[in-house]
Amino acid sequence: MPRIRTRIFQAWFRFSRPMTLGARGIVENESGEVLLVRHTYTRGLYLPGGGVERGETVMQALLRELAEEAGVQPDSDPEMVGIYSNHRVFRNDHVVLFRIPAGGWRACETDCAGEISEALWIDPLSPPGDATPGTKRRLAEVFAGGPNDGHW
């Protein structure tokens, strides 16, 4: 059922928005770990984030999504890491990635409304096997000097 729901959601998104834009954050803790989330409607572990809604800036979307999905509120503007093409998922989709360092955020109320089934702190140099390929590439890029081909 989650796979059918995801396909319907993707089809609606493509129809309603010819170009999509998302924001994701690398949130670090004092132990050097990174926060990943598991959604209820799709497989895999992701960096927290989501789509930019009409009338929002990318930063507003990032702050909203971090609070909703992860209960994280940055203390200052997160550092932008890069902008990536996500054409493998949606044609004409892009993701803006930000970094929120340890000590640069605080916990806040979360309202994931059944969207997030799990949040976990992981070693960025050894992500779990079910972390998404894009998540693994970004962690390797940021924490191990891995390549950046511009694709999520």
Short mmCIF file of C-alpha atoms in Angstrom, two decimals:
data_model
loop_
_atom_site.label_atom_id
_atom_site.label_comp_id
_atom_site.label_asym_id
_atom_site.label_seq_id
_atom_site.Cartn_x
_atom_site.Cartn_y
_atom_site.Cartn_z
CA MET A 1 0.00 0.00 0.00
CA PRO A 2 2.75 2.57 0.81
CA ARG A 3 4.23 2.09 -2.68
CA ILE A 4 0.89 2.84 -4.39
CA ARG A 5 0.36 5.87 -2.17
CA THR A 6 3.85 7.13 -3.06
CA ARG A 7 3.19 6.72 -6.80
CA ILE A 8 -0.10 8.62 -6.55
CA PHE A 9 1.57 11.40 -4.55
CA GLN A 10 4.41 11.64 -7.11
CA ALA A 11 1.98 11.78 -10.04
CA TRP A 12 -0.03 14.54 -8.35
CA PHE A 13 3.17 16.46 -7.61
CA ARG A 14 4.32 16.26 -11.24
CA PHE A 15 0.96 17.48 -12.46
CA SER A 16 0.55 20.28 -9.93
CA ARG A 17 4.15 21.51 -9.97
CA PRO A 18 6.17 21.33 -13.19
CA MET A 19 9.31 22.15 -11.19
CA THR A 20 9.85 21.03 -7.64
CA LEU A 21 12.33 22.24 -5.05
CA GLY A 22 13.26 20.65 -1.76
CA ALA A 23 15.42 21.47 1.24
CA ARG A 24 17.26 18.96 3.42
CA GLY A 25 19.52 19.37 6.41
CA ILE A 26 22.54 17.57 7.77
CA VAL A 27 21.98 17.90 11.52
CA GLU A 28 25.01 16.98 13.64
CA ASN A 29 25.18 16.21 17.36
CA GLU A 30 28.04 16.61 19.85
CA SER A 31 29.13 13.00 19.23
CA GLY A 32 29.70 13.63 15.52
CA GLU A 33 26.58 11.72 14.52
CA VAL A 34 24.04 12.80 11.90
CA LEU A 35 20.26 12.63 12.18
CA LEU A 36 18.32 10.49 9.68
CA VAL A 37 14.57 9.92 9.53
CA ARG A 38 12.37 7.12 8.22
CA HIS A 39 9.07 8.14 6.64
CA THR A 40 5.91 6.07 6.96
CA TYR A 41 5.10 6.33 3.25
CA THR A 42 8.37 5.33 1.56
CA ARG A 43 11.37 3.09 2.15
CA GLY A 44 14.77 4.11 3.39
CA LEU A 45 16.44 6.59 5.70
CA TYR A 46 16.68 10.24 4.68
CA LEU A 47 18.22 13.46 5.85
CA PRO A 48 15.33 15.46 7.33
CA GLY A 49 13.66 17.89 4.94
CA GLY A 50 11.02 18.21 2.29
CA GLY A 51 9.39 20.32 -0.35
CA VAL A 52 9.29 24.08 -0.59
CA GLU A 53 5.65 25.14 -0.53
CA ARG A 54 4.12 28.03 -2.47
CA GLY A 55 4.98 31.32 -0.82
CA GLU A 56 7.93 29.87 1.15
CA THR A 57 11.61 30.57 0.79
CA VAL A 58 13.99 27.62 0.79
CA MET A 59 15.14 28.61 4.29
CA GLN A 60 11.56 28.80 5.58
CA ALA A 61 10.88 25.34 4.16
CA LEU A 62 14.04 23.93 5.75
CA LEU A 63 13.19 25.38 9.16
CA ARG A 64 9.59 24.11 8.93
CA GLU A 65 10.64 20.62 7.84
CA LEU A 66 13.39 20.31 10.48
CA ALA A 67 10.89 21.22 13.19
CA GLU A 68 8.12 18.98 11.81
CA GLU A 69 10.19 15.89 11.03
CA ALA A 70 13.02 16.04 13.53
CA GLY A 71 12.16 18.43 16.35
CA VAL A 72 15.19 20.57 15.48
CA GLN A 73 15.38 24.36 15.49
CA PRO A 74 18.67 25.94 14.27
CA ASP A 75 20.04 28.77 16.41
CA SER A 76 21.32 30.64 13.34
CA ASP A 77 21.13 30.36 9.56
CA PRO A 78 22.35 26.92 8.45
CA GLU A 79 25.27 26.79 6.02
CA MET A 80 24.29 25.90 2.45
CA VAL A 81 26.27 22.91 1.19
CA GLY A 82 24.96 22.81 -2.39
CA ILE A 83 22.13 22.53 -4.89
CA TYR A 84 21.56 19.16 -6.52
CA SER A 85 19.53 17.83 -9.42
CA ASN A 86 17.11 15.10 -8.36
CA HIS A 87 15.93 14.13 -11.84
CA ARG A 88 16.01 10.42 -11.04
CA VAL A 89 12.98 10.93 -8.77
CA PHE A 90 11.14 13.80 -10.51
CA ARG A 91 12.05 15.41 -13.78
CA ASN A 92 13.05 19.01 -13.01
CA ASP A 93 13.38 18.45 -9.25
CA HIS A 94 16.17 20.06 -7.20
CA VAL A 95 17.33 19.74 -3.61
CA VAL A 96 19.14 22.42 -1.62
CA LEU A 97 21.28 20.91 1.13
CA PHE A 98 22.20 22.71 4.35
CA ARG A 99 24.41 21.81 7.31
CA ILE A 100 23.49 22.43 10.94
CA PRO A 101 26.54 21.81 13.13
CA ALA A 102 26.60 20.42 16.64
CA GLY A 103 25.82 23.16 19.10
CA GLY A 104 24.04 25.13 16.38
CA TRP A 105 20.53 23.90 17.14
CA ARG A 106 18.14 23.07 19.95
CA ALA A 107 15.29 20.64 20.34
CA CYS A 108 11.75 21.88 19.71
CA GLU A 109 8.25 20.47 19.52
CA THR A 110 7.72 18.22 16.53
CA ASP A 111 4.53 17.67 14.57
CA CYS A 112 5.26 14.87 12.16
CA ALA A 113 1.57 13.79 12.24
CA GLY A 114 2.34 10.16 11.46
CA GLU A 115 4.85 11.05 8.72
CA ILE A 116 8.00 9.91 10.57
CA SER A 117 8.23 6.39 11.96
CA GLU A 118 11.80 6.61 13.25
CA ALA A 119 14.56 9.15 13.83
CA LEU A 120 18.07 7.97 14.58
CA TRP A 121 21.57 9.28 15.01
CA ILE A 122 24.13 7.53 12.83
CA ASP A 123 27.86 7.62 12.08
CA PRO A 124 28.06 9.67 8.85
CA LEU A 125 31.04 7.60 7.66
CA SER A 126 29.10 4.36 8.08
CA PRO A 127 25.42 4.98 7.25
CA PRO A 128 22.92 2.11 7.59
CA GLY A 129 22.38 -0.06 4.53
CA ASP A 130 18.87 1.26 3.95
CA ALA A 131 19.91 4.92 3.87
CA THR A 132 18.93 6.22 0.44
CA PRO A 133 21.63 6.44 -2.24
CA GLY A 134 21.38 10.25 -2.30
CA THR A 135 21.76 10.40 1.47
CA LYS A 136 24.84 8.17 1.32
CA ARG A 137 26.41 10.27 -1.46
CA ARG A 138 25.88 13.52 0.44
CA LEU A 139 27.31 12.09 3.67
CA ALA A 140 30.36 10.81 1.78
CA GLU A 141 30.76 14.19 0.10
CA VAL A 142 30.52 16.23 3.30
CA PHE A 143 32.31 13.94 5.75
CA ALA A 144 34.80 12.01 3.60
CA GLY A 145 35.62 14.42 0.77
CA GLY A 146 33.64 12.27 -1.68
CA PRO A 147 32.73 13.42 -5.18
CA ASN A 148 29.91 15.79 -6.04
CA ASP A 149 28.51 15.23 -9.52
CA GLY A 150 25.64 17.66 -8.93
CA HIS A 151 23.06 14.87 -8.72
CA TRP A 152 21.21 13.95 -5.57
#
